[in-house]
PDB file of C-alpha atoms and ligand atoms in Angstrom:
ATOM      1  CA  MET J  27      16.129  -3.083 -17.786  1.00 48.00           C
ATOM      2  CA  LYS J  28      13.059  -2.199 -19.884  1.00 47.00           C
ATOM      3  CA  SER J  29      11.757   1.293 -19.447  1.00 49.00           C
ATOM      4  CA  SER J  30       9.279   3.533 -21.230  1.00 49.00           C
ATOM      5  CA  GLY J  31      11.211   6.640 -20.179  1.00 54.00           C
ATOM      6  CA  SER J  32       8.265   8.961 -19.478  1.00 71.00           C
ATOM      7  CA  ALA J  33       9.325  12.561 -18.832  1.00 69.00           C
ATOM      8  CA  SER J  34       7.078  12.888 -15.763  1.00 91.00           C
ATOM      9  CA  ILE J  35       9.015  10.267 -13.833  1.00 95.00           C
ATOM     10  CA  LYS J  36      12.490  11.523 -14.751  1.00 95.00           C
ATOM     11  CA  PRO J  37      12.887  13.997 -11.821  1.00 96.00           C
ATOM     12  CA  PHE J  38      12.090  11.140  -9.430  1.00 97.00           C
ATOM     13  CA  MET J  39      14.505   8.733 -11.124  1.00 97.00           C
ATOM     14  CA  ALA J  40      17.165  11.416 -10.734  1.00 97.00           C
ATOM     15  CA  LYS J  41      16.804  11.116  -6.936  1.00 97.00           C
ATOM     16  CA  ILE J  42      17.766   7.430  -7.002  1.00 98.00           C
ATOM     17  CA  ASP J  43      21.386   6.324  -6.752  1.00 98.00           C
ATOM     18  CA  PRO J  44      21.883   4.763 -10.231  1.00 98.00           C
ATOM     19  CA  ASP J  45      24.740   2.478  -9.213  1.00 98.00           C
ATOM     20  CA  ARG J  46      22.828   0.981  -6.283  1.00 98.00           C
ATOM     21  CA  LEU J  47      19.719   0.597  -8.430  1.00 98.00           C
ATOM     22  CA  ARG J  48      21.661  -1.147 -11.205  1.00 97.00           C
ATOM     23  CA  GLU J  49      23.205  -3.476  -8.668  1.00 97.00           C
ATOM     24  CA  ILE J  50      19.783  -4.375  -7.229  1.00 97.00           C
ATOM     25  CA  GLN J  51      18.406  -4.913 -10.729  1.00 96.00           C
ATOM     26  CA  ARG J  52      21.360  -7.104 -11.608  1.00 96.00           C
ATOM     27  CA  ARG J  53      20.735  -9.284  -8.569  1.00 94.00           C
ATOM     28  CA  HIS J  54      16.940  -9.550  -8.879  1.00 94.00           C
ATOM     29  CA  GLY J  55      16.022  -8.638 -12.467  1.00 81.00           C
ATOM     30  CA  GLN J  56      15.992 -12.181 -13.874  1.00 87.00           C
ATOM     31  CA  SER J  57      14.561 -13.799 -10.757  1.00 86.00           C
ATOM     32  CA  SER J  58      11.357 -15.835 -10.907  1.00 86.00           C
ATOM     33  CA  ALA J  59      10.485 -14.831  -7.328  1.00 87.00           C
ATOM     34  CA  ARG J  60       7.113 -13.277  -6.543  1.00 86.00           C
ATOM     35  CA  TYR J  61       7.274  -9.498  -7.081  1.00 88.00           C
ATOM     36  CA  ALA J  62      10.525  -9.718  -9.134  1.00 91.00           C
ATOM     37  CA  LYS J  63       8.606  -7.474 -11.577  1.00 94.00           C
ATOM     38  CA  TYR J  64       9.306  -4.559  -9.204  1.00 96.00           C
ATOM     39  CA  ALA J  65      12.895  -4.488 -10.499  1.00 96.00           C
ATOM     40  CA  ASP J  66      11.554  -2.314 -13.329  1.00 96.00           C
ATOM     41  CA  VAL J  67      11.536   0.683 -11.008  1.00 97.00           C
ATOM     42  CA  GLU J  68      10.804   3.285 -13.676  1.00 97.00           C
ATOM     43  CA  HIS J  69       7.696   1.426 -14.816  1.00 97.00           C
ATOM     44  CA  TRP J  70       6.332   1.016 -11.281  1.00 98.00           C
ATOM     45  CA  LEU J  71       7.006   4.639 -10.422  1.00 98.00           C
ATOM     46  CA  GLU J  72       4.939   5.538 -13.485  1.00 97.00           C
ATOM     47  CA  ILE J  73       2.130   3.308 -12.221  1.00 97.00           C
ATOM     48  CA  ASN J  74       2.271   4.998  -8.819  1.00 97.00           C
ATOM     49  CA  LEU J  75       2.510   8.640  -9.895  1.00 97.00           C
ATOM     50  CA  PRO J  76      -1.243   8.929 -10.702  1.00 96.00           C
ATOM     51  CA  ARG J  77      -1.991   7.608  -7.184  1.00 97.00           C
ATOM     52  CA  VAL J  78      -0.014  10.491  -5.683  1.00 97.00           C
ATOM     53  CA  GLN J  79      -1.638  12.976  -8.058  1.00 96.00           C
ATOM     54  CA  GLU J  80      -5.179  11.716  -7.482  1.00 96.00           C
ATOM     55  CA  LEU J  81      -4.735  12.130  -3.727  1.00 97.00           C
ATOM     56  CA  LYS J  82      -3.378  15.632  -4.436  1.00 96.00           C
ATOM     57  CA  LEU J  83      -0.235  14.890  -2.469  1.00 97.00           C
ATOM     58  CA  ASP J  84       1.975  16.801  -4.864  1.00 93.00           C
ATOM     59  CA  GLY J  85       1.951  20.355  -3.576  1.00 88.00           C
ATOM     60  CA  ALA J  86      -0.105  19.572  -0.451  1.00 91.00           C
ATOM     61  CA  ALA J  87       0.962  20.615   3.052  1.00 97.00           C
ATOM     62  CA  PRO J  88       3.105  17.906   4.694  1.00 98.00           C
ATOM     63  CA  LYS J  89       1.059  14.919   5.832  1.00 98.00           C
ATOM     64  CA  GLN J  90       1.719  11.831   7.904  1.00 98.00           C
ATOM     65  CA  ILE J  91       1.057   8.880   5.604  1.00 98.00           C
ATOM     66  CA  LEU J  92       0.858   5.157   6.355  1.00 99.00           C
ATOM     67  CA  ASP J  93       0.836   2.672   3.453  1.00 98.00           C
ATOM     68  CA  LEU J  94      -0.294  -0.858   4.308  1.00 98.00           C
ATOM     69  CA  GLY J  95       1.243  -3.617   2.177  1.00 98.00           C
ATOM     70  CA  CYS J  96       3.682  -1.001   0.849  1.00 98.00           C
ATOM     71  CA  GLY J  97       5.656  -3.548  -1.198  1.00 98.00           C
ATOM     72  CA  ALA J  98       8.802  -1.982  -2.658  1.00 98.00           C
ATOM     73  CA  GLY J  99       7.683   1.487  -1.524  1.00 98.00           C
ATOM     74  CA  PHE J 100       7.041   3.160  -4.900  1.00 98.00           C
ATOM     75  CA  PHE J 101       4.018   5.135  -3.686  1.00 98.00           C
ATOM     76  CA  LEU J 102       5.734   6.298  -0.499  1.00 98.00           C
ATOM     77  CA  PHE J 103       8.933   7.200  -2.343  1.00 98.00           C
ATOM     78  CA  LEU J 104       6.948   9.542  -4.593  1.00 98.00           C
ATOM     79  CA  ALA J 105       4.928  10.941  -1.655  1.00 98.00           C
ATOM     80  CA  LYS J 106       8.151  11.556   0.274  1.00 98.00           C
ATOM     81  CA  GLN J 107       9.504  13.697  -2.574  1.00 97.00           C
ATOM     82  CA  SER J 108       6.522  16.027  -1.991  1.00 96.00           C
ATOM     83  CA  GLY J 109       7.588  16.502   1.631  1.00 97.00           C
ATOM     84  CA  HIS J 110       5.279  14.019   3.340  1.00 98.00           C
ATOM     85  CA  SER J 111       6.323  11.898   6.286  1.00 98.00           C
ATOM     86  CA  CYS J 112       5.860   8.289   5.282  1.00 98.00           C
ATOM     87  CA  VAL J 113       5.629   4.938   7.046  1.00 98.00           C
ATOM     88  CA  GLY J 114       5.276   1.630   5.216  1.00 98.00           C
ATOM     89  CA  LEU J 115       4.108  -1.684   6.589  1.00 98.00           C
ATOM     90  CA  ASP J 116       4.654  -5.016   4.897  1.00 98.00           C
ATOM     91  CA  VAL J 117       5.890  -8.530   5.523  1.00 97.00           C
ATOM     92  CA  GLY J 118       9.659  -9.007   5.149  1.00 95.00           C
ATOM     93  CA  ASP J 119       9.459 -12.002   2.823  1.00 95.00           C
ATOM     94  CA  TYR J 120      10.542 -10.442  -0.460  1.00 96.00           C
ATOM     95  CA  PRO J 121      14.253  -9.540  -0.782  1.00 96.00           C
ATOM     96  CA  LEU J 122      13.788  -7.250  -3.800  1.00 97.00           C
ATOM     97  CA  SER J 123      11.075  -5.256  -2.022  1.00 98.00           C
ATOM     98  CA  ASN J 124      13.288  -5.011   1.068  1.00 98.00           C
ATOM     99  CA  ASP J 125      16.237  -3.797  -1.040  1.00 98.00           C
ATOM    100  CA  LEU J 126      14.149  -1.160  -2.823  1.00 98.00           C
ATOM    101  CA  ILE J 127      12.642   0.076   0.444  1.00 98.00           C
ATOM    102  CA  GLU J 128      16.178   0.592   1.703  1.00 98.00           C
ATOM    103  CA  LEU J 129      17.294   2.250  -1.535  1.00 98.00           C
ATOM    104  CA  PHE J 130      14.318   4.650  -1.368  1.00 98.00           C
ATOM    105  CA  GLY J 131      15.047   5.432   2.296  1.00 98.00           C
ATOM    106  CA  ILE J 132      11.534   4.516   3.427  1.00 98.00           C
ATOM    107  CA  TYR J 133      10.794   3.796   7.051  1.00 98.00           C
ATOM    108  CA  LYS J 134       9.035   0.423   7.033  1.00 98.00           C
ATOM    109  CA  LEU J 135       7.644  -1.764   9.778  1.00 98.00           C
ATOM    110  CA  THR J 136       7.913  -5.463   9.072  1.00 98.00           C
ATOM    111  CA  TRP J 137       4.530  -6.793  10.052  1.00 98.00           C
ATOM    112  CA  ARG J 138       1.908  -9.219   8.809  1.00 97.00           C
ATOM    113  CA  ILE J 139      -1.655  -7.966   9.072  1.00 97.00           C
ATOM    114  CA  ARG J 140      -3.874 -10.719  10.418  1.00 96.00           C
ATOM    115  CA  ALA J 141      -7.578 -10.956  11.149  1.00 95.00           C
ATOM    116  CA  PHE J 142      -8.489  -9.983  14.728  1.00 96.00           C
ATOM    117  CA  GLU J 143      -4.946  -8.773  15.479  1.00 97.00           C
ATOM    118  CA  PRO J 144      -4.304  -5.066  16.027  1.00 98.00           C
ATOM    119  CA  LEU J 145      -1.746  -3.200  13.940  1.00 98.00           C
ATOM    120  CA  PRO J 146       1.511  -2.281  15.703  1.00 98.00           C
ATOM    121  CA  ASP J 147       1.856   0.876  17.767  1.00 97.00           C
ATOM    122  CA  PHE J 148       3.080   3.486  15.282  1.00 98.00           C
ATOM    123  CA  GLY J 149       3.683   6.099  17.969  1.00 97.00           C
ATOM    124  CA  ARG J 150       1.788   8.639  15.886  1.00 97.00           C
ATOM    125  CA  GLN J 151      -1.471   9.139  14.057  1.00 98.00           C
ATOM    126  CA  PHE J 152      -1.854   9.626  10.326  1.00 98.00           C
ATOM    127  CA  ASP J 153      -3.574  12.092   8.013  1.00 98.00           C
ATOM    128  CA  LEU J 154      -3.816   9.445   5.336  1.00 98.00           C
ATOM    129  CA  ILE J 155      -3.755   5.652   5.404  1.00 98.00           C
ATOM    130  CA  THR J 156      -3.507   3.876   2.071  1.00 98.00           C
ATOM    131  CA  ALA J 157      -3.219   0.388   0.643  1.00 98.00           C
ATOM    132  CA  PHE J 158      -2.724  -0.383  -3.064  1.00 98.00           C
ATOM    133  CA  SER J 159      -3.142  -3.759  -4.771  1.00 94.00           C
ATOM    134  CA  ALA J 160      -3.478  -5.062  -1.238  1.00 93.00           C
ATOM    135  CA  ALA J 161      -4.215  -8.622  -0.229  1.00 89.00           C
ATOM    136  CA  PHE J 162      -4.042  -8.511   3.568  1.00 93.00           C
ATOM    137  CA  ASN J 163      -7.770  -9.125   3.876  1.00 92.00           C
ATOM    138  CA  ARG J 164      -7.516 -12.849   3.258  1.00 87.00           C
ATOM    139  CA  ASN J 165      -7.550 -15.676   5.731  1.00 83.00           C
ATOM    140  CA  ALA J 166      -4.305 -17.566   6.382  1.00 80.00           C
ATOM    141  CA  ASP J 167      -4.589 -20.004   3.440  1.00 80.00           C
ATOM    142  CA  GLU J 168      -5.894 -17.234   1.140  1.00 77.00           C
ATOM    143  CA  THR J 169      -9.079 -19.142   0.327  1.00 80.00           C
ATOM    144  CA  ARG J 170     -11.476 -16.396   1.368  1.00 84.00           C
ATOM    145  CA  GLY J 171     -11.701 -12.688   2.080  1.00 88.00           C
ATOM    146  CA  TRP J 172     -12.445 -11.265   5.507  1.00 93.00           C
ATOM    147  CA  THR J 173     -15.907 -11.528   6.999  1.00 94.00           C
ATOM    148  CA  VAL J 174     -17.862  -8.550   8.338  1.00 97.00           C
ATOM    149  CA  ASP J 175     -16.571  -9.250  11.877  1.00 97.00           C
ATOM    150  CA  GLU J 176     -12.967  -9.315  10.654  1.00 96.00           C
ATOM    151  CA  TRP J 177     -13.427  -6.035   8.770  1.00 97.00           C
ATOM    152  CA  GLU J 178     -15.080  -4.488  11.811  1.00 98.00           C
ATOM    153  CA  PHE J 179     -12.115  -5.326  14.032  1.00 98.00           C
ATOM    154  CA  PHE J 180      -9.696  -3.974  11.422  1.00 98.00           C
ATOM    155  CA  LEU J 181     -11.572  -0.694  10.861  1.00 98.00           C
ATOM    156  CA  ASN J 182     -12.003  -0.033  14.595  1.00 98.00           C
ATOM    157  CA  ASP J 183      -8.293  -0.584  15.074  1.00 98.00           C
ATOM    158  CA  LEU J 184      -7.343   1.491  12.003  1.00 98.00           C
ATOM    159  CA  ASN J 185      -9.501   4.356  13.294  1.00 97.00           C
ATOM    160  CA  GLN J 186      -7.228   4.687  16.316  1.00 97.00           C
ATOM    161  CA  ASP J 187      -4.286   5.322  13.989  1.00 98.00           C
ATOM    162  CA  LEU J 188      -6.087   8.158  12.193  1.00 98.00           C
ATOM    163  CA  LYS J 189      -5.927  11.810  13.145  1.00 97.00           C
ATOM    164  CA  PRO J 190      -9.299  13.515  13.418  1.00 96.00           C
ATOM    165  CA  GLY J 191     -10.299  14.212   9.816  1.00 94.00           C
ATOM    166  CA  GLY J 192      -7.825  11.613   8.549  1.00 97.00           C
ATOM    167  CA  GLN J 193      -8.631   9.777   5.319  1.00 98.00           C
ATOM    168  CA  VAL J 194      -8.331   6.162   4.230  1.00 98.00           C
ATOM    169  CA  LEU J 195      -8.014   4.730   0.737  1.00 98.00           C
ATOM    170  CA  LEU J 196      -7.838   0.960   0.431  1.00 98.00           C
ATOM    171  CA  GLU J 197      -7.483  -0.688  -2.971  1.00 96.00           C
ATOM    172  CA  ILE J 198      -7.982  -4.376  -2.418  1.00 92.00           C
ATOM    173  CA  ASN J 199      -6.742  -6.838  -5.013  1.00 88.00           C
ATOM    174  CA  SER J 200      -9.786  -8.745  -6.135  1.00 77.00           C
ATOM    175  CA  GLY J 201      -7.765 -11.617  -7.552  1.00 66.00           C
ATOM    176  CA  LYS J 202      -8.131 -13.344 -10.887  1.00 63.00           C
ATOM    177  CA  ASP J 203     -11.826 -14.053 -10.445  1.00 63.00           C
ATOM    178  CA  ASN J 204     -12.547 -10.321 -10.074  1.00 63.00           C
ATOM    179  CA  ARG J 205     -14.748 -10.837  -7.028  1.00 71.00           C
ATOM    180  CA  TYR J 206     -14.573  -7.690  -5.006  1.00 73.00           C
ATOM    181  CA  PHE J 207     -16.454  -7.798  -1.700  1.00 85.00           C
ATOM    182  CA  ALA J 208     -19.185 -10.159  -0.553  1.00 88.00           C
ATOM    183  CA  GLU J 209     -22.484  -8.264  -0.491  1.00 91.00           C
ATOM    184  CA  GLU J 210     -22.679  -8.226   3.319  1.00 95.00           C
ATOM    185  CA  VAL J 211     -19.102  -6.875   3.534  1.00 94.00           C
ATOM    186  CA  ARG J 212     -19.917  -4.189   0.976  1.00 94.00           C
ATOM    187  CA  GLU J 213     -23.007  -3.151   2.941  1.00 96.00           C
ATOM    188  CA  PHE J 214     -20.971  -3.043   6.147  1.00 97.00           C
ATOM    189  CA  LEU J 215     -18.291  -0.857   4.557  1.00 97.00           C
ATOM    190  CA  LEU J 216     -20.974   1.544   3.307  1.00 97.00           C
ATOM    191  CA  LYS J 217     -22.513   1.641   6.782  1.00 97.00           C
ATOM    192  CA  ARG J 218     -19.122   2.635   8.211  1.00 97.00           C
ATOM    193  CA  GLY J 219     -18.986   5.581   5.823  1.00 97.00           C
ATOM    194  CA  GLY J 220     -16.933   4.000   3.036  1.00 97.00           C
ATOM    195  CA  ARG J 221     -17.386   4.831  -0.620  1.00 97.00           C
ATOM    196  CA  VAL J 222     -16.992   1.504  -2.361  1.00 94.00           C
ATOM    197  CA  GLU J 223     -16.104   1.497  -6.066  1.00 93.00           C
ATOM    198  CA  GLY J 224     -14.991  -1.838  -7.488  1.00 89.00           C
ATOM    199  CA  GLU J 225     -11.946  -2.850  -5.492  1.00 90.00           C
ATOM    200  CA  ARG J 226     -11.472   0.505  -3.756  1.00 94.00           C
ATOM    201  CA  ILE J 227     -12.871   1.772  -0.500  1.00 96.00           C
ATOM    202  CA  TYR J 228     -12.490   5.417   0.384  1.00 97.00           C
ATOM    203  CA  PHE J 229     -13.278   6.836   3.831  1.00 97.00           C
ATOM    204  CA  GLN J 230     -13.408  10.575   4.438  1.00 96.00           C
ATOM    205  CA  SER J 231     -13.795   9.355   8.012  1.00 92.00           C
ATOM    206  CA  ILE J 232     -14.565   5.926   9.485  1.00 93.00           C
ATOM    207  CA  ARG J 233     -17.880   5.918  11.337  1.00 91.00           C
TER     208      ARG J 233
HETATM  209  C1  LIG V 323       0.618  -6.728  -5.087  1.00 73.13           C
HETATM  210  S1  LIG V 323       1.729  -6.190  -3.857  1.00 73.13           S
HETATM  211  C2  LIG V 323       1.415  -4.440  -3.852  1.00 73.13           C
HETATM  212  C3  LIG V 323       2.537  -3.652  -3.284  1.00 73.13           C
HETATM  213  C4  LIG V 323       2.331  -2.130  -3.285  1.00 73.13           C
HETATM  214  N1  LIG V 323       1.190  -1.747  -2.500  1.00 73.13           N
HETATM  215  C5  LIG V 323       2.201  -1.615  -4.685  1.00 73.13           C
HETATM  216  O1  LIG V 323       1.086  -1.262  -5.108  1.00 73.13           O
HETATM  217  O2  LIG V 323       3.228  -1.563  -5.395  1.00 73.13           O
HETATM  218  C6  LIG V 323       0.926  -6.722  -2.358  1.00 73.13           C
HETATM  219  C7  LIG V 323       1.759  -6.435  -1.126  1.00 73.13           C
HETATM  220  O3  LIG V 323       0.980  -6.755   0.032  1.00 73.13           O
HETATM  221  C8  LIG V 323       1.818  -7.409   0.958  1.00 73.13           C
HETATM  222  N2  LIG V 323       0.973  -8.210   1.856  1.00 73.13           N
HETATM  223  C9  LIG V 323       0.189  -9.268   1.523  1.00 73.13           C
HETATM  224  N3  LIG V 323      -0.428  -9.752   2.619  1.00 73.13           N
HETATM  225  C10 LIG V 323      -0.036  -8.961   3.656  1.00 73.13           C
HETATM  226  C11 LIG V 323      -0.325  -8.963   5.048  1.00 73.13           C
HETATM  227  N4  LIG V 323      -1.159  -9.876   5.586  1.00 73.13           N
HETATM  228  N5  LIG V 323       0.241  -8.011   5.830  1.00 73.13           N
HETATM  229  C12 LIG V 323       1.083  -7.081   5.289  1.00 73.13           C
HETATM  230  N6  LIG V 323       1.395  -7.037   3.970  1.00 73.13           N
HETATM  231  C13 LIG V 323       0.853  -7.966   3.164  1.00 73.13           C
HETATM  232  C14 LIG V 323       2.760  -8.230   0.096  1.00 73.13           C
HETATM  233  O4  LIG V 323       3.943  -8.594   0.782  1.00 73.13           O
HETATM  234  C15 LIG V 323       3.020  -7.260  -1.055  1.00 73.13           C
HETATM  235  O5  LIG V 323       4.127  -6.429  -0.812  1.00 73.13           O
END
């Protein structure tokens, strides 16, 4: 398996059972399935480490973190090593992602986010809700992004899962055409207190 071997990721790689990882890579590494690229665990941990650092999770007091569209769980695995309590949410369609989630020991809810449908009951509220390279904000046939009404439902629902003072960072995959948000959606997100920069929306709190 290709790896750039950066020193910063080595302590995290040392936490992973090498035999189980090799076995997963052997089974999925040459696959043409969607997200088979996640078999290069070292590379994707390197991609995710700056996310953890930017959110100042390394060295922070323990937080409750929810990651929407958590994929193989790279971000949550790193956050967990800093003592945070992590929950992932994703569909269950991708065997490699499922195997890595299990290898990393991440608690994940199998769930598909859909417009106008509330998220599951997590039984707790979160200090931080994230989504990276996310694509849940598309209609069923993926031909369009959510409308203002669909975003409004989602944000109102998400707000109930946030502790007072809880933060939200959503990085939404803009797709190949690099279209981020329709102007009316962008205006709506700003009105709700979001800071919108390219494909990311950051809420210190949702209004
Ligand atoms: C590009 S991957 C990113 C995975 C992870 N966030 C990361 O950065 O490594 C997008 C993820 O979003 C998930 N996803 C897409 N649509 C979703 C939906 N409607 N509900 C939940 N998860 C979804 C996919 O299964 C996939 O794991």
